[in-house]
mmCIF file of C-alpha atoms in Angstrom:
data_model
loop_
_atom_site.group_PDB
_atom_site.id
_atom_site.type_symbol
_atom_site.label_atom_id
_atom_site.label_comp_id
_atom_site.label_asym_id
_atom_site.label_seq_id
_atom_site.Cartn_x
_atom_site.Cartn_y
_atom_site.Cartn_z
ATOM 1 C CA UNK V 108 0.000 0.000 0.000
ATOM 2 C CA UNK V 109 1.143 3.034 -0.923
ATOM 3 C CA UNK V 110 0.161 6.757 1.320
ATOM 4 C CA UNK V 111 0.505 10.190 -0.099
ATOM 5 C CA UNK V 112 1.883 12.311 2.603
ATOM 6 C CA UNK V 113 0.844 15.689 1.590
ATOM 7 C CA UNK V 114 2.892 18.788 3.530
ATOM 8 C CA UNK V 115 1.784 22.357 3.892
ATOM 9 C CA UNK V 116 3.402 24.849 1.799
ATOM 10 C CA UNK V 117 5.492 27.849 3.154
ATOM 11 C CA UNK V 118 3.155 30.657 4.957
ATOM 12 C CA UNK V 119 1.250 32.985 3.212
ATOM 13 C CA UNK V 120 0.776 36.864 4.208
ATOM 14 C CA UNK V 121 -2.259 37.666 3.858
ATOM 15 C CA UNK V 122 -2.481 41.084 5.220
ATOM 16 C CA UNK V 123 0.013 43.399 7.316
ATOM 17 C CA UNK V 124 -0.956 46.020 8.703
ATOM 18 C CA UNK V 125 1.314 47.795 11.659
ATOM 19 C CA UNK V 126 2.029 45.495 14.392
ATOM 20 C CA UNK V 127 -0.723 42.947 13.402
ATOM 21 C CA UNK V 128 -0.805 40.462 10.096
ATOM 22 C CA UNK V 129 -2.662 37.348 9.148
ATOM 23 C CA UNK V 130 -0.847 34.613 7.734
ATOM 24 C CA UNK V 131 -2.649 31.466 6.003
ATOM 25 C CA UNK V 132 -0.727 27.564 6.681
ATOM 26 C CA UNK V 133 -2.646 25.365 4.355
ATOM 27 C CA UNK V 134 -2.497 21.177 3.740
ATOM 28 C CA UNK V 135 -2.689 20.217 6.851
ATOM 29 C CA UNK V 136 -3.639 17.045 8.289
ATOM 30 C CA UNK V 137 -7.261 17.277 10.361
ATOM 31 C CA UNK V 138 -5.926 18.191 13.968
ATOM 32 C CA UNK V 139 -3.092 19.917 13.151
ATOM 33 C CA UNK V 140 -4.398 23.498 13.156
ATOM 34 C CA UNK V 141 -5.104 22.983 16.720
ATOM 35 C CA UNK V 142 -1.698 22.012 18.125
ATOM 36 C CA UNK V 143 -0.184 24.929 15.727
ATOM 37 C CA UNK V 144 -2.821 27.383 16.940
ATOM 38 C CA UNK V 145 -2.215 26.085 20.483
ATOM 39 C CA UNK V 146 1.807 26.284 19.987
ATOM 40 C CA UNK V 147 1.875 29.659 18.900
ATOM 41 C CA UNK V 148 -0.886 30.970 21.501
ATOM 42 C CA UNK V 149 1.407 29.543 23.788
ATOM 43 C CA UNK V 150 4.155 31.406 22.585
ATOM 44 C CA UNK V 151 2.985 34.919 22.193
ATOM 45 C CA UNK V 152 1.497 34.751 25.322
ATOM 46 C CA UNK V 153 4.849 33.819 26.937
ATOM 47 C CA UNK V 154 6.506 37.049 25.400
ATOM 48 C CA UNK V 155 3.856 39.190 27.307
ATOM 49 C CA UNK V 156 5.110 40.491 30.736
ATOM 50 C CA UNK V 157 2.734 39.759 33.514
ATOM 51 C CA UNK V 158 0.621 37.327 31.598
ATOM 52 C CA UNK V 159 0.126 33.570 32.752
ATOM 53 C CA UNK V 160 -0.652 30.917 30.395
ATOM 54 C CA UNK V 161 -4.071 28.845 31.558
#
């Protein structure tokens, strides 16, 4: 049996504006967007001073 592993492509900008942007991540397996999402929540919210992550 053969399987097809497809991987997602590089990021996409989708818009920048100041200090914000949205950026599309597309081909991913089902699940995937929400250990990324969770990764980079995790991540941003660690930069923030006085913030705890819950």
């Amino acid at each position: 049996m053969e399987y097809h592993i497809t991987l997602p492509s590089k990021p996409r900008i989708v818009s920048e504006e100041g200090l914000q942007g949205i950026y599309e991540i597309d081909s991913l397996y089902p699940g995937y967007g929400h250990t990324l999402g969770n990764s980079l929540r995790r991540i941003i919210l660690s930069s923030l001073p006085g913030a705890a992550v819950t």
